[in-house]
PDB file of C-alpha atoms in Angstrom:
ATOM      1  CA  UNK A   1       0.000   0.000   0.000  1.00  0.00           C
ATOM      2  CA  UNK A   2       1.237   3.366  -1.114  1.00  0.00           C
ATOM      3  CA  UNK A   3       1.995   6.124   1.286  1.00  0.00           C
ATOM      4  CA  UNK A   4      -0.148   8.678   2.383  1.00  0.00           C
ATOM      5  CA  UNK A   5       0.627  11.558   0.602  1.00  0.00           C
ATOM      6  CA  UNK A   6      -0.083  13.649   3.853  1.00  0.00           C
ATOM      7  CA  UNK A   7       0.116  11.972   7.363  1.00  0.00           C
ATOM      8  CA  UNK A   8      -0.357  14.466  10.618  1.00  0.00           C
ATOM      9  CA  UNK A   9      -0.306  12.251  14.103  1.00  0.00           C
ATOM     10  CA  UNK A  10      -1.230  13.661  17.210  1.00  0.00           C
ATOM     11  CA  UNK A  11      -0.618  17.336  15.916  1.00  0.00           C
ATOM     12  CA  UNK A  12      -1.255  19.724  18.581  1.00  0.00           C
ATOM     13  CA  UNK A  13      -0.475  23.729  19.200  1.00  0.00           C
ATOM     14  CA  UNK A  14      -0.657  26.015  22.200  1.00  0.00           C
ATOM     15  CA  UNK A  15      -0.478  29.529  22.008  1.00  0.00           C
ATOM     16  CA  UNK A  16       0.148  30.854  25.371  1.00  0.00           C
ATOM     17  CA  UNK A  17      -2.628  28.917  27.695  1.00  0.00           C
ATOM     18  CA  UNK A  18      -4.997  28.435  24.338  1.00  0.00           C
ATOM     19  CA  UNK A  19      -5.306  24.693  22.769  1.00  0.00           C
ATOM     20  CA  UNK A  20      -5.506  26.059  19.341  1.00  0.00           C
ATOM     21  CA  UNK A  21      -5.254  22.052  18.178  1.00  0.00           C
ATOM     22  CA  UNK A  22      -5.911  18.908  20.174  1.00  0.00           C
ATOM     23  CA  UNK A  23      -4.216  15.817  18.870  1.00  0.00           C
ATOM     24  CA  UNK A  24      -5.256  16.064  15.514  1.00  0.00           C
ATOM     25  CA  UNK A  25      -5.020  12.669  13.431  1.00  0.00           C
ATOM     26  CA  UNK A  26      -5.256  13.248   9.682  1.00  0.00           C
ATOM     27  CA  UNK A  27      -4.112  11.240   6.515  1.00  0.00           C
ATOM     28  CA  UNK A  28      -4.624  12.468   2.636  1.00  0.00           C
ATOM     29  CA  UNK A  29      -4.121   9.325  -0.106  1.00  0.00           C
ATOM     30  CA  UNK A  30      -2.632   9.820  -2.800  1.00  0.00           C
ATOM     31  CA  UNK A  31      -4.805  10.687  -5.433  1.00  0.00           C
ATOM     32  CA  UNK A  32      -7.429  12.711  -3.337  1.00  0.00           C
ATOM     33  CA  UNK A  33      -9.134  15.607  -2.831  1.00  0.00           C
ATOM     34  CA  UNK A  34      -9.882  16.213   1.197  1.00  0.00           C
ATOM     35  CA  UNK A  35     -12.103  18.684   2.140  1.00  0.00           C
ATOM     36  CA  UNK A  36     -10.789  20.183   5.630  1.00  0.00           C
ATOM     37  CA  UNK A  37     -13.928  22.076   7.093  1.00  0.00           C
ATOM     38  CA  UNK A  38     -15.163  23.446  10.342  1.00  0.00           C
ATOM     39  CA  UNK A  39     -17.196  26.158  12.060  1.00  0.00           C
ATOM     40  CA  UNK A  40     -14.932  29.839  12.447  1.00  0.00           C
ATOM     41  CA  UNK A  41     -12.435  29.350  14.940  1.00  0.00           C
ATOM     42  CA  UNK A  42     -12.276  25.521  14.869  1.00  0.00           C
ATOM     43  CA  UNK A  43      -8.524  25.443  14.148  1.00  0.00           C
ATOM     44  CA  UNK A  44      -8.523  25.337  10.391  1.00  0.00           C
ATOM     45  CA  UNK A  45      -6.063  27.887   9.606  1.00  0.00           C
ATOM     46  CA  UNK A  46      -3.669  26.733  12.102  1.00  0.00           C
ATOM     47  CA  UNK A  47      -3.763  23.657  11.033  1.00  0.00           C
ATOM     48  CA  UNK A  48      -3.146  24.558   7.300  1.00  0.00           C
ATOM     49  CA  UNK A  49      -0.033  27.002   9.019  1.00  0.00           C
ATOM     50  CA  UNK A  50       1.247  23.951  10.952  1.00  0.00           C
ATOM     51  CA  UNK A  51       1.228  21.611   7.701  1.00  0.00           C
ATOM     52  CA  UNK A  52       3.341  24.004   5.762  1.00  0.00           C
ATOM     53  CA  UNK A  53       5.277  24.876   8.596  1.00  0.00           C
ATOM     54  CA  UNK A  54       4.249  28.684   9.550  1.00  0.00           C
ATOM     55  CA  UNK A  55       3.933  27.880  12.530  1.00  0.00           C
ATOM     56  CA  UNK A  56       5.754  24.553  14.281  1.00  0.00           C
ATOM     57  CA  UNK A  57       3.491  22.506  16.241  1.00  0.00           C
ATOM     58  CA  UNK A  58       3.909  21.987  20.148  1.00  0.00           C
ATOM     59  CA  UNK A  59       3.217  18.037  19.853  1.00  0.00           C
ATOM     60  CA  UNK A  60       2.744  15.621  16.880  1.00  0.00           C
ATOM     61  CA  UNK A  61       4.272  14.308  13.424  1.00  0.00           C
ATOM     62  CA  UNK A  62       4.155  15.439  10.010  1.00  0.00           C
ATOM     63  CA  UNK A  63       4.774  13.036   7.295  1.00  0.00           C
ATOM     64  CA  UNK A  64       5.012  14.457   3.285  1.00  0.00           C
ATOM     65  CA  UNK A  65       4.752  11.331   1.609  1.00  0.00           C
ATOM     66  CA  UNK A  66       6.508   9.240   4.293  1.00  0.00           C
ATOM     67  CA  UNK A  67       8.954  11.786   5.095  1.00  0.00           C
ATOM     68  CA  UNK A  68       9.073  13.712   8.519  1.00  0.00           C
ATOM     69  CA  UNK A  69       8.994  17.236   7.354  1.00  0.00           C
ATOM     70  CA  UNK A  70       8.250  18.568  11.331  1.00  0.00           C
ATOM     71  CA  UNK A  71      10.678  20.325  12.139  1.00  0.00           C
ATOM     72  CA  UNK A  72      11.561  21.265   8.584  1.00  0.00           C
ATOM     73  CA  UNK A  73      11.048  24.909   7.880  1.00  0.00           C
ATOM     74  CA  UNK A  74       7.852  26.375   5.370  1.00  0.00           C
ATOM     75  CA  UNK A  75      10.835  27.103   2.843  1.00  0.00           C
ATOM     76  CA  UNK A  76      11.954  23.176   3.016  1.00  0.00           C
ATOM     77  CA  UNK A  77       8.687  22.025   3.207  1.00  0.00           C
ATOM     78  CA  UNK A  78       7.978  23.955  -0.246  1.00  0.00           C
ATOM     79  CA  UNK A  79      10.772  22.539  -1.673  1.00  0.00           C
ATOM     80  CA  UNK A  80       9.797  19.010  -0.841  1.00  0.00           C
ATOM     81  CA  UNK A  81       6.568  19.083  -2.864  1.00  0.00           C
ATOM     82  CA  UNK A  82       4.332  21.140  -0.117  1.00  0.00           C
ATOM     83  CA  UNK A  83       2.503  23.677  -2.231  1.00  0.00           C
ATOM     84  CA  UNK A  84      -0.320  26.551  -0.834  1.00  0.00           C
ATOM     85  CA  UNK A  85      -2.870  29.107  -2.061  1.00  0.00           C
ATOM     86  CA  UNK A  86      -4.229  31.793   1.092  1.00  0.00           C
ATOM     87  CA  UNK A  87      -7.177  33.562   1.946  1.00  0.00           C
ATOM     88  CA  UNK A  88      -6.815  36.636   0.888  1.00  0.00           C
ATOM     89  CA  UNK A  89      -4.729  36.566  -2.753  1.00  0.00           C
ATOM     90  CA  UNK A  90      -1.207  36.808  -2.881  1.00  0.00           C
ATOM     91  CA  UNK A  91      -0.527  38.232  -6.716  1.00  0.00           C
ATOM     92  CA  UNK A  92       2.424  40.926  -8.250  1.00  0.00           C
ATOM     93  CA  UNK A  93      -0.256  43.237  -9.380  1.00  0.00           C
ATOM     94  CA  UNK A  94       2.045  44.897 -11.423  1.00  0.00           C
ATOM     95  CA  UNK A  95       3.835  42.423 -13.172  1.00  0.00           C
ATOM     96  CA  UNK A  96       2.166  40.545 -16.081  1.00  0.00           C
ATOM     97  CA  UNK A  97      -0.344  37.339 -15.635  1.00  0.00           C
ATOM     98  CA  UNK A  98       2.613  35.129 -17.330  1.00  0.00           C
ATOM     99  CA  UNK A  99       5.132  37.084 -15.346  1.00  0.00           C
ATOM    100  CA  UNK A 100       3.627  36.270 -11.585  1.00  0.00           C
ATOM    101  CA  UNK A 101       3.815  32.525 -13.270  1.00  0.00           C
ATOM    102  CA  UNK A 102       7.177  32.364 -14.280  1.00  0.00           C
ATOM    103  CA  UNK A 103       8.761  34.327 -10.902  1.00  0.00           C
ATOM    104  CA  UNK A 104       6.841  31.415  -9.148  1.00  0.00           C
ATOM    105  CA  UNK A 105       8.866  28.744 -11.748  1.00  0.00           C
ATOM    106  CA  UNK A 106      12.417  31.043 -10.694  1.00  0.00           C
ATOM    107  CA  UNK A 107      11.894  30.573  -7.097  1.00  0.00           C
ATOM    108  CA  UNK A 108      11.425  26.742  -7.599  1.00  0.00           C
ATOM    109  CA  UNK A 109      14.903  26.856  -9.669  1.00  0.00           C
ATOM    110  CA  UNK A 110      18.088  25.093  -8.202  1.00  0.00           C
ATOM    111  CA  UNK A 111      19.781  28.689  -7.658  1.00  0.00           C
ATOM    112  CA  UNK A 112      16.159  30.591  -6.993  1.00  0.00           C
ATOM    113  CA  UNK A 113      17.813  34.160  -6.213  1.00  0.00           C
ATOM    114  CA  UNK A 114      20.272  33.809  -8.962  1.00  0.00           C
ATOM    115  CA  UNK A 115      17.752  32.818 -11.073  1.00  0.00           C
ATOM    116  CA  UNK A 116      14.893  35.552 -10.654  1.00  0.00           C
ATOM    117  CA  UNK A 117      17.661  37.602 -12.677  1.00  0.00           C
ATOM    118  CA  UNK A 118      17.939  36.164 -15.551  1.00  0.00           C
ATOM    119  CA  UNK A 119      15.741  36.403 -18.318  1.00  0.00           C
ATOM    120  CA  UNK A 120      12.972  33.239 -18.866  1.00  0.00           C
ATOM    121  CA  UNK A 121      14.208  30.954 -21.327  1.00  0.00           C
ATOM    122  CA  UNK A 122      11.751  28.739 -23.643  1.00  0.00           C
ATOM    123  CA  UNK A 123      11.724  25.823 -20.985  1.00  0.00           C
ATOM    124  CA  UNK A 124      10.392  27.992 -17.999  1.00  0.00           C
ATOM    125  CA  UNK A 125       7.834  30.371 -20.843  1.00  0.00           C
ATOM    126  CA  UNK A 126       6.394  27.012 -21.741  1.00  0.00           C
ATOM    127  CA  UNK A 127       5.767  25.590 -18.688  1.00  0.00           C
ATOM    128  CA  UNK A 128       4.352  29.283 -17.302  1.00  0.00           C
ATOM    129  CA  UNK A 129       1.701  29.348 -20.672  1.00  0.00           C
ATOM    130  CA  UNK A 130       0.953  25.418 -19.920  1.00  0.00           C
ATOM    131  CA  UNK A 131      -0.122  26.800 -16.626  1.00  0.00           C
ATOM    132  CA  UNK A 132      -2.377  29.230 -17.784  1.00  0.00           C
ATOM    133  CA  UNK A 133      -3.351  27.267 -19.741  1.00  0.00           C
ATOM    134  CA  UNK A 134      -4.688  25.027 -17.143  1.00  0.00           C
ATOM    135  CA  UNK A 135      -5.880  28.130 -15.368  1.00  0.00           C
ATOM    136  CA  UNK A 136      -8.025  29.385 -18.544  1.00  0.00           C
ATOM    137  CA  UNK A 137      -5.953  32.541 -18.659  1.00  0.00           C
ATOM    138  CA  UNK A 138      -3.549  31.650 -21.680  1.00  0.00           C
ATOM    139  CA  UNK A 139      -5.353  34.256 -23.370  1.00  0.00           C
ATOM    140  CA  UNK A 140      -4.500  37.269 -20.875  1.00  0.00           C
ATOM    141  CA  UNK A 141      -1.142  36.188 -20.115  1.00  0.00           C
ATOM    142  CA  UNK A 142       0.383  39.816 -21.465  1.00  0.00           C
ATOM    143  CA  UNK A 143      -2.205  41.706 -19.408  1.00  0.00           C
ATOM    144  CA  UNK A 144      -1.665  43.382 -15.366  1.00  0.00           C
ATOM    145  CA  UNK A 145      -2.260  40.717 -12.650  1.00  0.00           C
ATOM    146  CA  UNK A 146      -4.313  43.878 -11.590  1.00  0.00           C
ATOM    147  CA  UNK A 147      -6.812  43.659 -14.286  1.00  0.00           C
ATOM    148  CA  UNK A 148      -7.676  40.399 -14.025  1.00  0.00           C
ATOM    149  CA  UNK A 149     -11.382  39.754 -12.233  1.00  0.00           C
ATOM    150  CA  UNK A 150     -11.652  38.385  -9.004  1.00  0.00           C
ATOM    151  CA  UNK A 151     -12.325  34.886  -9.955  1.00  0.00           C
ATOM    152  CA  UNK A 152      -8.879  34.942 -12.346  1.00  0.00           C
ATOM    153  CA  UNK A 153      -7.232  36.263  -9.750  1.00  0.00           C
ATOM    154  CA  UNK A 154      -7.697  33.464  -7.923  1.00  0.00           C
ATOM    155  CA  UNK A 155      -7.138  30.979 -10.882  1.00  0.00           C
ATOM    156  CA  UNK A 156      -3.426  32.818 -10.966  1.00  0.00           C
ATOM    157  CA  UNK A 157      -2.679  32.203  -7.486  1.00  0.00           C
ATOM    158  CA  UNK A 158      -3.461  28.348  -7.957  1.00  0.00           C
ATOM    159  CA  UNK A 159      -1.484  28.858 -11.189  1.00  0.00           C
ATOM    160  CA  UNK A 160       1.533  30.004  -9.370  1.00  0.00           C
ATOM    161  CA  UNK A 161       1.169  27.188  -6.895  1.00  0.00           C
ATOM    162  CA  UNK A 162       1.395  24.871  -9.428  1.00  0.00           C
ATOM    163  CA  UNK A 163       4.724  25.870 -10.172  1.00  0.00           C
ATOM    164  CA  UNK A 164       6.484  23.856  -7.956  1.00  0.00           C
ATOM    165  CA  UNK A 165       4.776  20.357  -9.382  1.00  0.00           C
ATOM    166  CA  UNK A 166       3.833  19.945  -6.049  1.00  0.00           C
ATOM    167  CA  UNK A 167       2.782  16.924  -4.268  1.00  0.00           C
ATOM    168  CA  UNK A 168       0.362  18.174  -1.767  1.00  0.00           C
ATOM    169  CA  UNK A 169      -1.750  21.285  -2.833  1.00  0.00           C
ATOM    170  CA  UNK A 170      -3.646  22.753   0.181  1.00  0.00           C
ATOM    171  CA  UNK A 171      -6.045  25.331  -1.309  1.00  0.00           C
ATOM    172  CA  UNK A 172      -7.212  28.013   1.577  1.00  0.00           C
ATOM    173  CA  UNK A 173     -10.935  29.306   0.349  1.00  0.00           C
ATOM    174  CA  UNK A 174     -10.114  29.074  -3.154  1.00  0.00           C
ATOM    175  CA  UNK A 175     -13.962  29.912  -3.661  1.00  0.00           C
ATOM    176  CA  UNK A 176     -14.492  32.573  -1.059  1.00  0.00           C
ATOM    177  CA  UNK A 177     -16.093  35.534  -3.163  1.00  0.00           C
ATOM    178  CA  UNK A 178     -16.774  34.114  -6.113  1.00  0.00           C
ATOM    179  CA  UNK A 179     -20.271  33.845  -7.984  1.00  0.00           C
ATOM    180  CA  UNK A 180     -22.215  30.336  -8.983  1.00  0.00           C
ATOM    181  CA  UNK A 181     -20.472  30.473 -12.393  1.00  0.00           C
ATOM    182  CA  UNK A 182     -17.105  31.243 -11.167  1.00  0.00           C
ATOM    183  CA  UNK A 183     -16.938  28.444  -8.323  1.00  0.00           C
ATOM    184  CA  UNK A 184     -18.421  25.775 -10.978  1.00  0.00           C
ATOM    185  CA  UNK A 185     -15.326  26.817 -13.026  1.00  0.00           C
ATOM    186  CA  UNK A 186     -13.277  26.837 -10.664  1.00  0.00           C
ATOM    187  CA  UNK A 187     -14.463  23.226  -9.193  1.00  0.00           C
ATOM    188  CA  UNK A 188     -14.030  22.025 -12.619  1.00  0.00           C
ATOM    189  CA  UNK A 189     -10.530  23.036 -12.813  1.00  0.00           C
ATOM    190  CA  UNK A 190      -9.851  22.188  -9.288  1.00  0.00           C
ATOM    191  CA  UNK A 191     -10.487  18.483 -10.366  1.00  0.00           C
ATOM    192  CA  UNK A 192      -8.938  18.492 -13.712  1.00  0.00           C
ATOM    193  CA  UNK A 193      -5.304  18.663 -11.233  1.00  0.00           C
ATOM    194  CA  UNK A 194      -6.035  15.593 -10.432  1.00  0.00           C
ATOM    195  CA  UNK A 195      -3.876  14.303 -13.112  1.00  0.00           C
ATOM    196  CA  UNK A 196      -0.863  16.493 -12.185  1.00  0.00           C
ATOM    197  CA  UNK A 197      -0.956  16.963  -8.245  1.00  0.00           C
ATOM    198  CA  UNK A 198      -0.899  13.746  -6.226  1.00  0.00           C
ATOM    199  CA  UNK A 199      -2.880  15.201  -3.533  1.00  0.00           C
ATOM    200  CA  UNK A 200      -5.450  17.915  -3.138  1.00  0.00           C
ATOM    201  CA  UNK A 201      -6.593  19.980   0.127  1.00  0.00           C
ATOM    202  CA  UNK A 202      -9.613  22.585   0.009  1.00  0.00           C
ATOM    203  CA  UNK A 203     -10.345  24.230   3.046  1.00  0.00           C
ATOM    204  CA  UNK A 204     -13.630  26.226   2.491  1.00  0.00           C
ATOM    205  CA  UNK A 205     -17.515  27.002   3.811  1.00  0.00           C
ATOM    206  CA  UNK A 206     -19.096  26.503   0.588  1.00  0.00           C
ATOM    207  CA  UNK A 207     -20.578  23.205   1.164  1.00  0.00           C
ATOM    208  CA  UNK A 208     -22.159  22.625  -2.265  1.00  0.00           C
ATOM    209  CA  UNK A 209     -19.033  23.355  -3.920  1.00  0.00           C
ATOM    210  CA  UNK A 210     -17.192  21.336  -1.555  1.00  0.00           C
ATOM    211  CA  UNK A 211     -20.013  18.182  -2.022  1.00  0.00           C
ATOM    212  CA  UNK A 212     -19.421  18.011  -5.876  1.00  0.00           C
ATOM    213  CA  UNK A 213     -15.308  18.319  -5.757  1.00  0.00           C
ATOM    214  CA  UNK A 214     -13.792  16.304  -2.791  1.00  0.00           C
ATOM    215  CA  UNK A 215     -13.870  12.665  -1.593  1.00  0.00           C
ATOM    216  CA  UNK A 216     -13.718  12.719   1.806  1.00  0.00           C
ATOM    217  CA  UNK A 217     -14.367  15.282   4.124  1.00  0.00           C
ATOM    218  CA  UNK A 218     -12.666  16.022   7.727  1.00  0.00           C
ATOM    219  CA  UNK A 219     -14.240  17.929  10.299  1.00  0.00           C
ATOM    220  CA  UNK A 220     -12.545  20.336  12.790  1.00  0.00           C
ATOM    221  CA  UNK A 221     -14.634  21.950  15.482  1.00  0.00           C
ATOM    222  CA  UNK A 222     -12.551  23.743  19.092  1.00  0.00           C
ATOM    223  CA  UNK A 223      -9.607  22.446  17.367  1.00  0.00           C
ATOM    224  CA  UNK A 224     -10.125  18.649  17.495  1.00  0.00           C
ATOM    225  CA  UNK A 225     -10.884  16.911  14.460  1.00  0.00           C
ATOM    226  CA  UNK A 226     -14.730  14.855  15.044  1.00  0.00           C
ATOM    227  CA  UNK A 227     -15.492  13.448  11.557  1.00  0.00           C
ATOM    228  CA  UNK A 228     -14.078  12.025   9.272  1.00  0.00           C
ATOM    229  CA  UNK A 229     -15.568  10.357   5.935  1.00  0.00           C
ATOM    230  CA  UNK A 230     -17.323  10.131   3.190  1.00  0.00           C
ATOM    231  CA  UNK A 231     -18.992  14.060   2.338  1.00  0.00           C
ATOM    232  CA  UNK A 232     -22.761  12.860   2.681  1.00  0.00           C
ATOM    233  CA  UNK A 233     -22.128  10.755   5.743  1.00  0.00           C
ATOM    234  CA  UNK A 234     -19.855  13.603   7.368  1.00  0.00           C
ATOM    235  CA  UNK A 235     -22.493  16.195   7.138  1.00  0.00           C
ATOM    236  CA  UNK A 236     -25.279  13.775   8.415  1.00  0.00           C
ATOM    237  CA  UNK A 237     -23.096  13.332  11.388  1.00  0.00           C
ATOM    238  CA  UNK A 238     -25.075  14.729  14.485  1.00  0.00           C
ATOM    239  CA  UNK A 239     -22.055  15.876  15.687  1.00  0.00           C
ATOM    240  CA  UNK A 240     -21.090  17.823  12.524  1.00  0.00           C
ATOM    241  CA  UNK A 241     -24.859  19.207  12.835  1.00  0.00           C
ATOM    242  CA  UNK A 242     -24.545  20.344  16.429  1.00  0.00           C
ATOM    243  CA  UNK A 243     -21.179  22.245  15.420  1.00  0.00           C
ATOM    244  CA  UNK A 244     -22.697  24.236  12.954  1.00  0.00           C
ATOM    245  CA  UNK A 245     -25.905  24.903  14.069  1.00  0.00           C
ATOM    246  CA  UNK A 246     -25.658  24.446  17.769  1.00  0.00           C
ATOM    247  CA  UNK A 247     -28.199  22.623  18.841  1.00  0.00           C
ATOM    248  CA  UNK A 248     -28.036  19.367  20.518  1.00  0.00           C
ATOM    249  CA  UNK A 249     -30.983  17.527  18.615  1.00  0.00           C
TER     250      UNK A 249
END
């Protein structure tokens, strides 16, 4: 049996007196898409910070397709195949749509800083337009990152993530903002990576985006983790329903 692509054991984190995370147990298979969900304030983001190594846990194990990457720094961790996207976008608004890509390629590079000056040479302008492509913005590669609309903003910045050919994407509200026709796009696309990313992370609130896209579906509430499964059987959990909605029936 293969690896898991993403293995967290026991991961916890203090903050002072807080618990921010309680022992969290978590695997992601190869070949999946894991929706990581919970009420505000349940610990997602810290989690997602822990994983990539913003913040270092206070107990616990990280495994990266079999490899312990916990006390590896976020810069390692990148470097090993550990790829993210963020809340609120991340873009060089005044560079060009191809050029956020291919600065995103140059830090990837063997010699990163050396490399951001030199000029992109037919390997690296390739691989940034197959990107794009991917991204359904192959035909505004030329124009301002600023121009772009919301939605392709947020196409760019799971562009530039991409850059790496990473092997664990985690994808922070990738929808957040975006209209019916924007998220079905961007679901579409989301799944279409399939083919190129061994393992896929969304950590979101839209729940019928979320239902169509992703396998399996963990549940964080306080900071523990109390379902995990199957989408339809996770949200018919009674504890799932009592998280969100607070009630105990």
């Amino acid at each position: 049996m293969s690896a898991a692509a993403l293995s967290l054991r026991g991961i916890t984190k203090n903050f002072g007196g807080v618990v921010a995370l309680d022992g969290v147990d978590l695997q992601v298979m190869p070949g999946e898409i894991l929706a990581l969900v919970g009420p505000n304030g349940a610990g997602k983001s810290v989690l997602v910070n822990v994983i990539t190594g913003a913040y270092e846990a206070s107990a616990g194990l990280i495994h990266l397709g079999g490899r312990d990457v916990s006390k590896e720094p976020a810069h390692r961790r990148a470097r090993l195949g550990m790829a993210r996207t963020f809340q609120n976008i991340r873009l060089l608004k005044r560079m060009s749509v191809v050029e956020n890509v291919l600065v995103a390629i140059k830090q990837h590079a063997a010699q990163p800083f050396r490399s951001l000056f030199h000029r992109a040479g037919k390997e690296d302008m390739d691989m940034a337009m197959g990107l794009l492509e991917q991204a359904g913005l192959a035909g505004k590669a030329d124009e301002s990152a600023d121009a772009l609309a919301y939605g392709e903003a947020r196409r760019l910045e799971i562009a530039r993530s991409l850059a790496g050919n990473p092997q664990l994407l985690l994808l922070d509200e990738p929808a957040a903002g975006m209209n019916d026709r924007e998220t079905e796009d961007l679901a579409a696309r989301i799944h279409a990576l399939r083919s190129a990313v061994p393992a896929i992370v969304v950590i979101e609130h839209d729940m019928g985006f979320l239902k169509g896209l992703c396998d399996r579906m963990a549940v964080l509430d306080y900071g523990r983790k109390i379902a995990d499964g199957p989408v339809a059987q996770v949200l018919n959990n009674p504890l799932v329903v009592q998280a969100y909605l607070g009630t105990d029936e």
